[in-house]
Every structure is written in C-alpha cells, then in structure tokens.
Coordinates of C-alpha atoms in Angstrom, one line a residue:
M101 CA 1.7 37.8 17.8
S102 CA 1.2 38.0 21.1
G103 CA 2.8 35.2 24.2
K104 CA 6.7 35.0 24.6
G105 CA 7.8 36.6 20.9
S106 CA 6.8 33.5 19.9
V107 CA 7.2 33.1 15.8
G108 CA 4.6 31.4 14.0
L109 CA 1.8 31.0 11.3
S110 CA -0.4 33.6 11.0
N111 CA -4.2 32.5 11.1
R112 CA -4.0 33.0 7.0
H113 CA -1.0 31.2 6.4
L114 CA -1.8 28.7 9.2
A115 CA -5.4 28.2 7.3
S116 CA -3.9 28.1 4.2
A117 CA -1.1 24.9 5.4
T118 CA -4.0 23.3 7.5
A119 CA -6.2 22.7 4.2
F120 CA -2.7 22.0 1.3
I121 CA -1.9 19.0 3.9
T122 CA -5.0 18.0 4.2
F123 CA -5.4 17.6 0.3
A124 CA -1.9 16.6 0.1
C125 CA -2.8 13.7 2.6
F126 CA -6.4 12.5 0.8
S127 CA -5.0 12.3 -3.1
Y128 CA -5.2 9.0 -3.1
P129 CA -7.7 8.1 -1.6
I130 CA -10.0 10.6 -3.7
A131 CA -8.3 9.7 -7.4
V132 CA -9.5 5.6 -5.9
A133 CA -12.6 6.7 -4.5
G134 CA -13.4 9.3 -7.8
G135 CA -12.8 5.8 -10.0
W136 CA -15.0 3.0 -7.5
F137 CA -17.7 6.0 -8.9
A138 CA -16.7 5.5 -13.1
D139 CA -15.8 1.5 -12.0
P140 CA -19.3 -0.2 -13.6
S141 CA -18.5 -3.4 -11.8
V142 CA -17.7 -2.0 -8.7
V143 CA -21.1 -0.2 -9.3
W144 CA -23.0 -3.2 -10.7
W145 CA -21.4 -5.1 -7.5
L146 CA -22.1 -3.1 -4.8
G147 CA -24.6 -1.7 -5.5
L148 CA -25.1 1.8 -3.2
K149 CA -23.0 0.9 -0.4
G150 CA -20.1 1.2 -3.0
L151 CA -21.2 4.8 -4.3
V152 CA -22.0 5.7 -0.4
L153 CA -18.4 5.0 0.6
S154 CA -16.7 6.5 -3.0
L155 CA -19.1 9.4 -1.9
L156 CA -18.0 9.1 1.7
V157 CA -14.5 8.8 1.2
V158 CA -14.2 12.5 -2.0
T159 CA -15.9 14.4 0.7
A160 CA -14.8 13.9 3.9
A161 CA -11.2 15.6 3.4
P162 CA -12.6 18.6 1.2
T163 CA -14.8 19.0 4.0
A164 CA -12.5 19.0 7.2
A165 CA -10.5 21.5 5.1
A166 CA -12.5 23.8 4.8
A167 CA -14.5 23.6 7.8
A168 CA -10.1 24.0 9.5
F169 CA -9.7 26.9 6.6
I170 CA -12.5 29.2 8.1
L171 CA -12.3 28.3 12.1
L172 CA -8.3 28.6 11.4
L173 CA -9.0 32.0 9.4
R174 CA -11.7 33.9 11.3
G175 CA -11.8 32.2 15.1
R176 CA -9.2 33.8 18.1
Y177 CA -7.8 30.3 20.0
S178 CA -5.1 29.2 22.2
I179 CA -2.5 27.3 20.2
D180 CA -4.0 24.0 22.1
A181 CA -6.7 25.1 19.8
K182 CA -5.7 25.6 16.9
R183 CA -3.3 22.2 17.5
K184 CA -6.3 20.6 17.9
I185 CA -8.6 21.9 14.8
I186 CA -5.2 20.8 12.5
V187 CA -5.7 16.8 14.6
A188 CA -9.1 17.2 13.6
A189 CA -9.0 17.5 9.6
L190 CA -6.5 14.8 9.3
L191 CA -8.5 12.4 12.1
I192 CA -11.8 13.0 10.7
P193 CA -11.1 11.7 7.4
A194 CA -8.4 9.8 8.0
L195 CA -11.3 7.8 9.5
V196 CA -13.6 7.9 6.9
T197 CA -11.4 6.9 4.5
L198 CA -10.2 4.0 7.3
C199 CA -13.5 3.1 7.7
A200 CA -14.9 3.1 4.2
G201 CA -11.5 1.3 2.2
F202 CA -11.8 -1.3 4.6
E203 CA -15.3 -1.8 3.3
V204 CA -14.6 -1.9 -0.3
W205 CA -12.0 -4.3 0.9
S206 CA -14.6 -6.8 2.5
S207 CA -16.9 -6.2 -0.3
A208 CA -15.1 -6.0 -3.3
G209 CA -12.2 -9.6 -1.8
Y210 CA -16.0 -11.3 -1.5
A211 CA -17.8 -10.5 -4.6
S212 CA -14.7 -11.5 -6.9
K213 CA -13.9 -15.0 -5.1
Y214 CA -17.4 -15.8 -6.4
L215 CA -17.6 -14.4 -10.0
I216 CA -14.5 -15.8 -10.3
S217 CA -15.8 -18.6 -9.6
T218 CA -16.7 -21.5 -12.1
D219 CA -20.0 -22.1 -10.0
C220 CA -22.8 -20.2 -11.6
T221 CA -25.8 -21.6 -9.9
R222 CA -24.9 -20.5 -5.7
V223 CA -24.9 -17.0 -6.5
K224 CA -28.5 -15.6 -6.8
G225 CA -26.6 -12.0 -8.3
K226 CA -24.6 -14.2 -10.1
A227 CA -27.0 -17.3 -12.0
D228 CA -29.9 -13.7 -12.2
M229 CA -27.1 -12.2 -14.8
Q230 CA -26.7 -14.8 -16.5
V231 CA -30.4 -15.8 -17.0
S232 CA -30.2 -11.8 -18.1
W233 CA -27.8 -12.6 -20.6
A234 CA -29.1 -15.5 -21.8
T235 CA -31.5 -12.8 -22.9
A236 CA -30.6 -11.0 -24.8
A237 CA -28.4 -13.9 -26.7
G238 CA -31.7 -15.3 -28.1
V239 CA -32.5 -12.3 -29.7
F240 CA -29.1 -11.2 -31.2
D241 CA -29.4 -15.3 -32.0
R242 CA -32.8 -14.5 -33.8
C243 CA -31.3 -11.7 -35.2
I244 CA -28.5 -13.6 -36.6
E245 CA -30.7 -16.2 -38.2
S246 CA -32.5 -13.6 -40.8
A247 CA -29.5 -10.9 -40.9
T248 CA -27.6 -11.4 -44.3
T249 CA -25.2 -8.2 -43.5
A250 CA -23.3 -7.7 -40.3
V251 CA -25.6 -7.6 -37.0
D252 CA -26.4 -3.6 -34.2
T253 CA -27.5 -6.1 -31.3
R254 CA -29.9 -3.2 -30.1
Q255 CA -31.0 -2.6 -33.5
C256 CA -32.3 -6.4 -33.3
P257 CA -35.9 -6.9 -32.8
G258 CA -37.4 -8.0 -30.0
Y259 CA -34.1 -6.0 -28.1
K260 CA -35.3 -3.0 -27.2
E261 CA -38.4 -4.6 -25.7
I262 CA -35.4 -6.4 -23.1
A263 CA -33.3 -3.5 -22.8
D264 CA -36.7 -2.0 -21.7
G265 CA -37.1 -4.0 -19.3
A266 CA -36.5 -5.6 -16.1
A267 CA -34.1 -6.8 -17.4
G268 CA -32.1 -3.2 -19.4
Q269 CA -29.6 -2.6 -16.6
A270 CA -27.8 -5.9 -16.0
I271 CA -27.8 -5.8 -20.2
E272 CA -26.4 -3.0 -20.0
Y273 CA -24.0 -3.3 -17.8
L274 CA -23.4 -6.7 -20.2
A275 CA -22.9 -5.1 -22.7
T276 CA -20.4 -2.2 -20.8
M277 CA -18.7 -5.6 -20.6
E278 CA -18.0 -7.4 -23.6
E279 CA -17.0 -4.1 -24.9
T280 CA -15.0 -2.5 -22.4
G281 CA -13.5 -6.1 -20.7
S282 CA -12.4 -8.2 -24.1
C283 CA -15.1 -10.8 -22.7
T284 CA -17.6 -12.5 -23.9
G285 CA -20.7 -14.7 -21.6
W286 CA -21.0 -14.1 -18.4
C287 CA -20.2 -17.8 -16.6
S288 CA -18.9 -19.0 -19.7
P289 CA -17.4 -17.7 -23.2
S290 CA -19.2 -17.1 -25.5
T291 CA -20.2 -15.7 -29.0
P292 CA -19.7 -11.9 -28.9
I293 CA -23.0 -10.3 -28.7
W294 CA -22.5 -6.8 -28.3
T295 CA -19.0 -7.1 -29.9
S296 CA -17.5 -9.1 -33.3
T297 CA -13.9 -10.0 -31.1
P298 CA -14.1 -13.0 -29.4
S299 CA -12.8 -14.0 -26.5
R300 CA -10.8 -16.5 -24.2
D301 CA -12.5 -15.4 -21.6
A302 CA -16.3 -15.1 -19.7
C303 CA -16.9 -11.3 -18.3
S304 CA -18.0 -13.4 -14.5
F305 CA -14.6 -14.0 -14.5
V306 CA -12.5 -10.4 -15.9
A307 CA -15.9 -8.9 -13.6
G308 CA -14.1 -10.3 -10.8
L309 CA -10.4 -9.2 -11.5
V310 CA -11.8 -5.8 -11.7
L311 CA -12.6 -6.4 -8.2
K312 CA -9.6 -7.9 -7.0
G313 CA -7.2 -5.6 -7.8
Q314 CA -10.0 -3.0 -5.9
A315 CA -10.4 -4.4 -3.4
S316 CA -6.0 -4.1 -3.9
V317 CA -6.0 -0.8 -4.2
A318 CA -8.8 0.2 -1.7
G319 CA -5.7 -2.5 0.7
T320 CA -3.7 0.2 -0.1
V321 CA -6.5 3.0 0.8
V322 CA -6.7 1.3 4.2
A323 CA -2.7 1.2 4.9
H324 CA -2.0 5.5 4.1
A325 CA -5.3 6.7 5.4
A326 CA -4.3 4.8 8.6
V327 CA -1.0 6.2 8.1
V328 CA -2.6 9.7 8.4
T329 CA -4.6 8.6 11.7
V330 CA -0.7 7.9 13.2
A331 CA 0.7 11.3 11.2
A332 CA -1.7 14.2 12.5
F333 CA -0.7 14.0 15.3
G334 CA 2.3 15.1 14.8
I335 CA 1.9 17.2 12.0
A336 CA 0.0 20.0 14.1
K337 CA 2.6 19.3 16.9
A338 CA 5.0 20.5 15.2
M339 CA 3.6 23.1 12.8
P340 CA 4.6 26.5 13.6
I341 CA 1.7 28.9 15.0
E342 CA 1.6 32.0 15.7
G343 CA 0.2 33.0 19.8

C-alpha cells in the first residue's frame, strides 16, 4: 500500500467489485433485451435493427465489466485513473443501453399504433401480412372441404409449397401468433387455421398490444440507464481505493 496510509480496496478486490457492480446495475436491461430476442413480434416488426439493439444491450455491460476487471487487476494506475476506469465501466454501457432502449421504445411504440389500428391497407408490412394470411387460409379452406377428420394445416396439400415460398416466414410468424397469442386471423378475427381455439382478437391487434407492452418496458430500461449514468460518478467517488 502506498500514499498517506490510506486504506482501500486492493486491485484484485477493486476489479471484482467493479465487475460485480456493473453486472448488478445492468442485470435488468440485460434480462429485458434477452426477452426481445425471444419475442416473435419484436423480431418480426423491428427486424434486424431490433436484434442489433438487443445484442448491444446484452453485451455492453459484460464487455465493459470484463475490460475494467482486466485493467484494474493488471494495471498500475493512480487513484484518479482507477476512478475513471470505474466510471467508464458504468457510463459506457449506460449510454449504449440508453440509446438502444430509446430506439426500441420509439420503434415498438410506432409499430404498435398501426398494428392495433383497424386500417389494414395504409402500412405495407401490415397489408402484406394480410395477404400471407389469406394464402394460408385458402390452403386450409380447400383442405377442410375434403377432410373427414380434424385437419392439421401443416399437412394439407399445398401447405409445404407456400411455407417454403416467399411468404414462408410470414406464414410461420402468423402460425406462431395464433398458437401462442390466443388470436385468429390477421386484420380481423377469423376461423383458426393452426389451432382449434376460436378468439375474438385479431392477431394484428394482439401483436400491437405486445409491442405496446415492449415499448413500455423499453421506457423503463431508458429510465434505468439514465439513473445509472448519473450514479456512475457517485459510485466511483464513493468506492474506497488503495493508493
């Protein structure tokens, strides 16, 4: 120990404490962004941008924590330099999370409005999804006309062709929505195609509600990151550091 007999955390303990605090501060945003990866509506309507934003939030804090841990453990720095490393370990992922969370909040909020709307023609992505649903519904209708038992739509003649075609991903999304979202149809409720459970809710409406909820959650992520941004300097200043 050097300096005027100051007592503080050794490099090893300081590195471990900084990494732990960084993970603790960002555990909530990381968990939320992990949920974005798994949400089919977020993946579909936010597309590549949503995946990139999720990846940034998930990786920013671990990367910053690992870098700070290595620097504090192996480097020989002044107390002021160590405090700057601690600030950076918190501030960089906080700013990344702040920007990514705001973008998800904005994009998901916008998408939720036109998905919840009853207008099915103004937004091309929503209108195209209705066309994909109608294609699957046509296969289903022709299938049940000749069926004598319960129908598994995926086994119907012609289904594999449309599932492997240009609309295949959209049809798989529609199937996932009907199976997990308790909804039917797309722009309006209809006969269920992939399940046997009727619903009063159209899948576009349900997808809109999901994105509206995700936008709200993204707003809490932004607020969380803002608090960490402000707190970073106070945390670094309060931590006892061995001189």
